[in-house]
PDB file of C-alpha atoms in Angstrom:
ATOM      1  CA  UNK A1163     -19.493 -16.290 -10.756  1.00 39.00           C
ATOM      2  CA  UNK A1164     -22.278 -14.266 -12.363  1.00 41.00           C
ATOM      3  CA  UNK A1165     -20.746 -11.487 -14.905  1.00 41.00           C
ATOM      4  CA  UNK A1166     -22.041  -8.695 -16.625  1.00 42.00           C
ATOM      5  CA  UNK A1167     -21.429  -7.031 -19.994  1.00 41.00           C
ATOM      6  CA  UNK A1168     -19.723  -3.997 -19.791  1.00 40.00           C
ATOM      7  CA  UNK A1169     -19.831  -1.571 -23.094  1.00 39.00           C
ATOM      8  CA  UNK A1170     -17.412   0.805 -23.515  1.00 39.00           C
ATOM      9  CA  UNK A1171     -16.375   2.557 -26.825  1.00 39.00           C
ATOM     10  CA  UNK A1172     -17.745  -0.618 -28.503  1.00 42.00           C
ATOM     11  CA  UNK A1173     -15.901  -3.335 -26.820  1.00 44.00           C
ATOM     12  CA  UNK A1174     -17.576  -5.644 -24.762  1.00 44.00           C
ATOM     13  CA  UNK A1175     -15.875  -6.935 -21.504  1.00 46.00           C
ATOM     14  CA  UNK A1176     -16.497  -9.488 -19.168  1.00 52.00           C
ATOM     15  CA  UNK A1177     -16.329  -8.330 -15.039  1.00 51.00           C
ATOM     16  CA  UNK A1178     -17.169 -10.788 -12.431  1.00 55.00           C
ATOM     17  CA  UNK A1179     -20.518  -9.341 -10.811  1.00 58.00           C
ATOM     18  CA  UNK A1180     -19.851 -10.014  -7.304  1.00 55.00           C
ATOM     19  CA  UNK A1181     -16.043 -10.095  -5.341  1.00 55.00           C
ATOM     20  CA  UNK A1182     -14.528 -12.259  -3.007  1.00 55.00           C
ATOM     21  CA  UNK A1183     -12.228 -10.990  -0.163  1.00 55.00           C
ATOM     22  CA  UNK A1184     -10.670 -12.518   2.620  1.00 58.00           C
ATOM     23  CA  UNK A1185     -10.477 -10.343   5.633  1.00 59.00           C
ATOM     24  CA  UNK A1186      -9.620 -10.925   8.893  1.00 62.00           C
ATOM     25  CA  UNK A1187     -11.893 -10.407  11.802  1.00 59.00           C
ATOM     26  CA  UNK A1188      -9.586  -7.668  13.281  1.00 53.00           C
ATOM     27  CA  UNK A1189     -12.371  -6.656  15.759  1.00 52.00           C
ATOM     28  CA  UNK A1190     -11.468  -9.756  17.617  1.00 55.00           C
ATOM     29  CA  UNK A1191      -7.968  -9.140  18.549  1.00 58.00           C
ATOM     30  CA  UNK A1192      -6.905  -8.222  22.111  1.00 63.00           C
ATOM     31  CA  UNK A1193      -4.502  -5.764  22.855  1.00 63.00           C
ATOM     32  CA  UNK A1194      -1.259  -7.106  24.199  1.00 64.00           C
ATOM     33  CA  UNK A1195      -1.848 -10.629  22.376  1.00 57.00           C
ATOM     34  CA  UNK A1196      -2.515  -9.889  19.252  1.00 51.00           C
ATOM     35  CA  UNK A1197      -1.152  -6.800  18.641  1.00 55.00           C
ATOM     36  CA  UNK A1198       1.555  -4.393  19.594  1.00 57.00           C
ATOM     37  CA  UNK A1199       0.388  -1.010  18.296  1.00 60.00           C
ATOM     38  CA  UNK A1200      -1.782   0.251  15.632  1.00 61.00           C
ATOM     39  CA  UNK A1201      -0.142   3.053  13.147  1.00 66.00           C
ATOM     40  CA  UNK A1202      -1.728   3.680   9.544  1.00 65.00           C
ATOM     41  CA  UNK A1203       0.610   5.831   7.339  1.00 67.00           C
ATOM     42  CA  UNK A1204      -1.357   9.343   6.840  1.00 79.00           C
ATOM     43  CA  UNK A1205       0.665  12.347   5.772  1.00 86.00           C
ATOM     44  CA  UNK A1206       0.444  15.707   7.752  1.00 90.00           C
ATOM     45  CA  UNK A1207      -1.692  18.573   6.084  1.00 92.00           C
ATOM     46  CA  UNK A1208       1.115  20.669   6.530  1.00 94.00           C
ATOM     47  CA  UNK A1209       3.660  18.397   4.087  1.00 94.00           C
ATOM     48  CA  UNK A1210       0.888  18.127   1.459  1.00 94.00           C
ATOM     49  CA  UNK A1211       0.824  22.049   1.502  1.00 95.00           C
ATOM     50  CA  UNK A1212       3.994  22.301   1.304  1.00 95.00           C
ATOM     51  CA  UNK A1213       5.252  19.711  -1.781  1.00 96.00           C
ATOM     52  CA  UNK A1214       2.196  21.439  -3.753  1.00 96.00           C
ATOM     53  CA  UNK A1215       4.058  24.736  -2.929  1.00 97.00           C
ATOM     54  CA  UNK A1216       7.687  23.432  -3.689  1.00 96.00           C
ATOM     55  CA  UNK A1217       6.194  21.598  -7.251  1.00 97.00           C
ATOM     56  CA  UNK A1218       4.267  24.985  -7.802  1.00 97.00           C
ATOM     57  CA  UNK A1219       7.779  27.098  -7.205  1.00 97.00           C
ATOM     58  CA  UNK A1220       9.389  24.992  -9.713  1.00 97.00           C
ATOM     59  CA  UNK A1221       6.632  24.243 -12.448  1.00 96.00           C
ATOM     60  CA  UNK A1222       6.980  20.393 -11.735  1.00 97.00           C
ATOM     61  CA  UNK A1223       3.887  18.362 -12.182  1.00 96.00           C
ATOM     62  CA  UNK A1224       2.197  16.680  -9.480  1.00 96.00           C
ATOM     63  CA  UNK A1225       1.160  12.651  -9.985  1.00 95.00           C
ATOM     64  CA  UNK A1226      -1.404  11.239  -7.674  1.00 94.00           C
ATOM     65  CA  UNK A1227      -1.194   7.195  -7.854  1.00 93.00           C
ATOM     66  CA  UNK A1228      -3.242   4.494  -6.171  1.00 92.00           C
ATOM     67  CA  UNK A1229      -1.619   1.387  -4.675  1.00 92.00           C
ATOM     68  CA  UNK A1230      -3.969  -1.745  -5.494  1.00 90.00           C
ATOM     69  CA  UNK A1231      -4.901  -4.022  -2.505  1.00 86.00           C
ATOM     70  CA  UNK A1232      -1.886  -2.188  -0.548  1.00 85.00           C
ATOM     71  CA  UNK A1233      -2.251  -3.669   2.513  1.00 83.00           C
ATOM     72  CA  UNK A1234      -2.365  -7.083   1.359  1.00 82.00           C
ATOM     73  CA  UNK A1235       1.355  -6.085   0.103  1.00 84.00           C
ATOM     74  CA  UNK A1236       2.751  -6.176   3.848  1.00 86.00           C
ATOM     75  CA  UNK A1237       4.745  -9.180   5.570  1.00 87.00           C
ATOM     76  CA  UNK A1238       3.952  -9.526   9.295  1.00 86.00           C
ATOM     77  CA  UNK A1239       7.116  -9.541  11.689  1.00 83.00           C
ATOM     78  CA  UNK A1240       4.978 -11.049  14.498  1.00 81.00           C
ATOM     79  CA  UNK A1241       2.855 -14.220  14.555  1.00 83.00           C
ATOM     80  CA  UNK A1242      -0.589 -14.416  13.417  1.00 82.00           C
ATOM     81  CA  UNK A1243      -3.235 -16.861  13.087  1.00 83.00           C
ATOM     82  CA  UNK A1244      -6.846 -17.246  11.677  1.00 81.00           C
ATOM     83  CA  UNK A1245      -9.416 -19.274  11.517  1.00 83.00           C
ATOM     84  CA  UNK A1246      -9.492 -21.091   8.146  1.00 83.00           C
ATOM     85  CA  UNK A1247     -11.798 -19.200   5.921  1.00 80.00           C
ATOM     86  CA  UNK A1248     -15.603 -20.247   5.462  1.00 82.00           C
ATOM     87  CA  UNK A1249     -15.618 -22.386   2.628  1.00 84.00           C
ATOM     88  CA  UNK A1250     -12.503 -23.539   2.504  1.00 83.00           C
ATOM     89  CA  UNK A1251     -12.335 -25.538   5.839  1.00 87.00           C
ATOM     90  CA  UNK A1252     -10.240 -28.689   5.275  1.00 87.00           C
ATOM     91  CA  UNK A1253     -12.656 -31.680   6.253  1.00 90.00           C
ATOM     92  CA  UNK A1254     -11.295 -33.463   9.425  1.00 91.00           C
ATOM     93  CA  UNK A1255      -9.034 -30.582  10.064  1.00 89.00           C
ATOM     94  CA  UNK A1256     -11.500 -28.315  11.123  1.00 86.00           C
ATOM     95  CA  UNK A1257      -9.450 -27.549  14.322  1.00 86.00           C
ATOM     96  CA  UNK A1258      -6.733 -26.153  12.454  1.00 87.00           C
ATOM     97  CA  UNK A1259      -5.930 -22.242  12.026  1.00 85.00           C
ATOM     98  CA  UNK A1260      -3.854 -20.676   9.415  1.00 83.00           C
ATOM     99  CA  UNK A1261      -0.725 -18.631  10.173  1.00 85.00           C
ATOM    100  CA  UNK A1262      -0.618 -15.404   7.657  1.00 86.00           C
ATOM    101  CA  UNK A1263       3.000 -14.703   6.446  1.00 88.00           C
ATOM    102  CA  UNK A1264       1.305 -11.419   4.540  1.00 87.00           C
ATOM    103  CA  UNK A1265      -1.347  -8.791   6.212  1.00 86.00           C
ATOM    104  CA  UNK A1266      -4.769  -8.866   5.188  1.00 81.00           C
ATOM    105  CA  UNK A1267      -7.558  -6.340   5.625  1.00 79.00           C
ATOM    106  CA  UNK A1268      -8.902  -6.224   9.170  1.00 78.00           C
ATOM    107  CA  UNK A1269      -5.486  -6.869  10.596  1.00 81.00           C
ATOM    108  CA  UNK A1270      -4.128  -4.045  13.232  1.00 79.00           C
ATOM    109  CA  UNK A1271      -1.122  -4.774  11.807  1.00 82.00           C
ATOM    110  CA  UNK A1272      -1.812  -4.470   8.232  1.00 85.00           C
ATOM    111  CA  UNK A1273      -1.344  -0.263   7.861  1.00 86.00           C
ATOM    112  CA  UNK A1274       2.024  -0.893   9.687  1.00 86.00           C
ATOM    113  CA  UNK A1275       3.155  -3.849   7.798  1.00 88.00           C
ATOM    114  CA  UNK A1276       2.238  -2.080   4.276  1.00 90.00           C
ATOM    115  CA  UNK A1277       4.137   0.967   5.382  1.00 91.00           C
ATOM    116  CA  UNK A1278       6.949  -1.026   6.376  1.00 91.00           C
ATOM    117  CA  UNK A1279       7.297  -2.565   3.217  1.00 93.00           C
ATOM    118  CA  UNK A1280       6.725   0.595   1.001  1.00 94.00           C
ATOM    119  CA  UNK A1281       9.264   2.127   2.998  1.00 95.00           C
ATOM    120  CA  UNK A1282      11.826  -0.469   2.678  1.00 95.00           C
ATOM    121  CA  UNK A1283      11.296  -0.653  -1.146  1.00 96.00           C
ATOM    122  CA  UNK A1284      12.042   3.680  -1.635  1.00 97.00           C
ATOM    123  CA  UNK A1285      14.839   3.264   0.694  1.00 97.00           C
ATOM    124  CA  UNK A1286      16.380   0.319  -1.755  1.00 97.00           C
ATOM    125  CA  UNK A1287      15.768   3.301  -4.495  1.00 97.00           C
ATOM    126  CA  UNK A1288      17.651   5.770  -2.516  1.00 97.00           C
ATOM    127  CA  UNK A1289      14.949   7.453  -0.841  1.00 97.00           C
ATOM    128  CA  UNK A1290      15.391   8.571   2.662  1.00 96.00           C
ATOM    129  CA  UNK A1291      12.795   9.517   5.121  1.00 91.00           C
ATOM    130  CA  UNK A1292      11.800  13.455   6.190  1.00 93.00           C
ATOM    131  CA  UNK A1293      12.518  14.389   9.556  1.00 90.00           C
ATOM    132  CA  UNK A1294       9.344  15.759  10.090  1.00 89.00           C
ATOM    133  CA  UNK A1295       6.933  13.699   8.292  1.00 92.00           C
ATOM    134  CA  UNK A1296       7.797   9.820   7.889  1.00 90.00           C
ATOM    135  CA  UNK A1297       5.262   9.581   4.954  1.00 94.00           C
ATOM    136  CA  UNK A1298       7.427  12.149   2.953  1.00 96.00           C
ATOM    137  CA  UNK A1299      10.479   9.895   1.444  1.00 97.00           C
ATOM    138  CA  UNK A1300      13.082  12.277  -0.626  1.00 97.00           C
ATOM    139  CA  UNK A1301      15.355  11.477  -3.593  1.00 98.00           C
ATOM    140  CA  UNK A1302      18.249  13.590  -4.072  1.00 96.00           C
ATOM    141  CA  UNK A1303      21.297  12.694  -6.865  1.00 95.00           C
ATOM    142  CA  UNK A1304      22.911  16.092  -7.722  1.00 94.00           C
ATOM    143  CA  UNK A1305      20.286  18.192  -9.420  1.00 94.00           C
ATOM    144  CA  UNK A1306      17.710  15.410  -9.191  1.00 96.00           C
ATOM    145  CA  UNK A1307      14.937  15.734  -6.828  1.00 97.00           C
ATOM    146  CA  UNK A1308      11.951  13.787  -6.264  1.00 97.00           C
ATOM    147  CA  UNK A1309       9.312  13.568  -3.613  1.00 97.00           C
ATOM    148  CA  UNK A1310       6.919  10.552  -2.785  1.00 97.00           C
ATOM    149  CA  UNK A1311       4.474  11.170  -0.197  1.00 96.00           C
ATOM    150  CA  UNK A1312       2.495   7.950   0.795  1.00 93.00           C
ATOM    151  CA  UNK A1313      -1.198   8.180   2.227  1.00 89.00           C
ATOM    152  CA  UNK A1314      -2.637   5.274   3.240  1.00 85.00           C
ATOM    153  CA  UNK A1315      -2.656   3.520   0.196  1.00 85.00           C
ATOM    154  CA  UNK A1316      -1.958   6.772  -2.553  1.00 91.00           C
ATOM    155  CA  UNK A1317       1.009   7.901  -3.462  1.00 93.00           C
ATOM    156  CA  UNK A1318       1.748  11.801  -4.158  1.00 95.00           C
ATOM    157  CA  UNK A1319       4.856  12.127  -6.611  1.00 96.00           C
ATOM    158  CA  UNK A1320       6.728  15.064  -7.906  1.00 97.00           C
ATOM    159  CA  UNK A1321       9.829  15.285  -9.452  1.00 97.00           C
ATOM    160  CA  UNK A1322      12.250  17.759 -11.189  1.00 97.00           C
ATOM    161  CA  UNK A1323      12.203  16.140 -14.715  1.00 96.00           C
ATOM    162  CA  UNK A1324      10.114  13.875 -16.647  1.00 94.00           C
ATOM    163  CA  UNK A1325      12.592  11.229 -17.069  1.00 95.00           C
ATOM    164  CA  UNK A1326      13.290  10.703 -13.696  1.00 96.00           C
ATOM    165  CA  UNK A1327       8.651  10.886 -12.717  1.00 95.00           C
ATOM    166  CA  UNK A1328       8.763   8.153 -15.479  1.00 95.00           C
ATOM    167  CA  UNK A1329      12.070   6.041 -13.713  1.00 96.00           C
ATOM    168  CA  UNK A1330      10.171   5.796 -10.586  1.00 96.00           C
ATOM    169  CA  UNK A1331       6.389   5.157 -11.347  1.00 95.00           C
ATOM    170  CA  UNK A1332       8.112   2.178 -14.030  1.00 95.00           C
ATOM    171  CA  UNK A1333      10.140   1.155 -10.794  1.00 96.00           C
ATOM    172  CA  UNK A1334       6.938   1.508  -8.146  1.00 95.00           C
ATOM    173  CA  UNK A1335       4.417  -0.237 -11.135  1.00 94.00           C
ATOM    174  CA  UNK A1336       6.913  -3.038 -11.036  1.00 95.00           C
ATOM    175  CA  UNK A1337       6.911  -3.784  -7.451  1.00 94.00           C
ATOM    176  CA  UNK A1338       3.300  -3.064  -6.433  1.00 93.00           C
ATOM    177  CA  UNK A1339       0.080  -2.872  -8.509  1.00 90.00           C
ATOM    178  CA  UNK A1340      -1.261   0.320  -9.061  1.00 87.00           C
ATOM    179  CA  UNK A1341      -3.071   2.706 -11.328  1.00 86.00           C
ATOM    180  CA  UNK A1342      -2.250   6.020 -12.085  1.00 80.00           C
TER     181      UNK A1342
END
């Protein structure tokens, strides 16, 4: 790979000039054969407003985090096969395909698989779904309260204390690669 040098604050870093990513050709999937439903975890605008109002009223800080390569975290519940990636086709096995266990960008199932993986994880931490917006997860324990709002690959988090915020951010960061 070609690399470019980055100079920042007197430090020199090497960064790849070109990145490669394997993407499924989701546009070739056929309804009823390749996928059952399309779903993208998008929070309702009213929920974002309400969460902001709750945080402002209680003087809580709001944090936004981005989950890196979020759709690659989802596990597939159905069988999905893709052709061997160009440049990686095995000689004398060109007719073989790859069975995916995890989602790839481009799959119709990827957003749903990511959402389910995230929901399953925060449920193990004691969160429950909001009844009005399934992208909102709520944790209540005594006087401690945390709200986590999932918007595709972004997370908005507000908590009743800084210690609780640090606790949940560290748990999320252990499970998913994140950018604060």
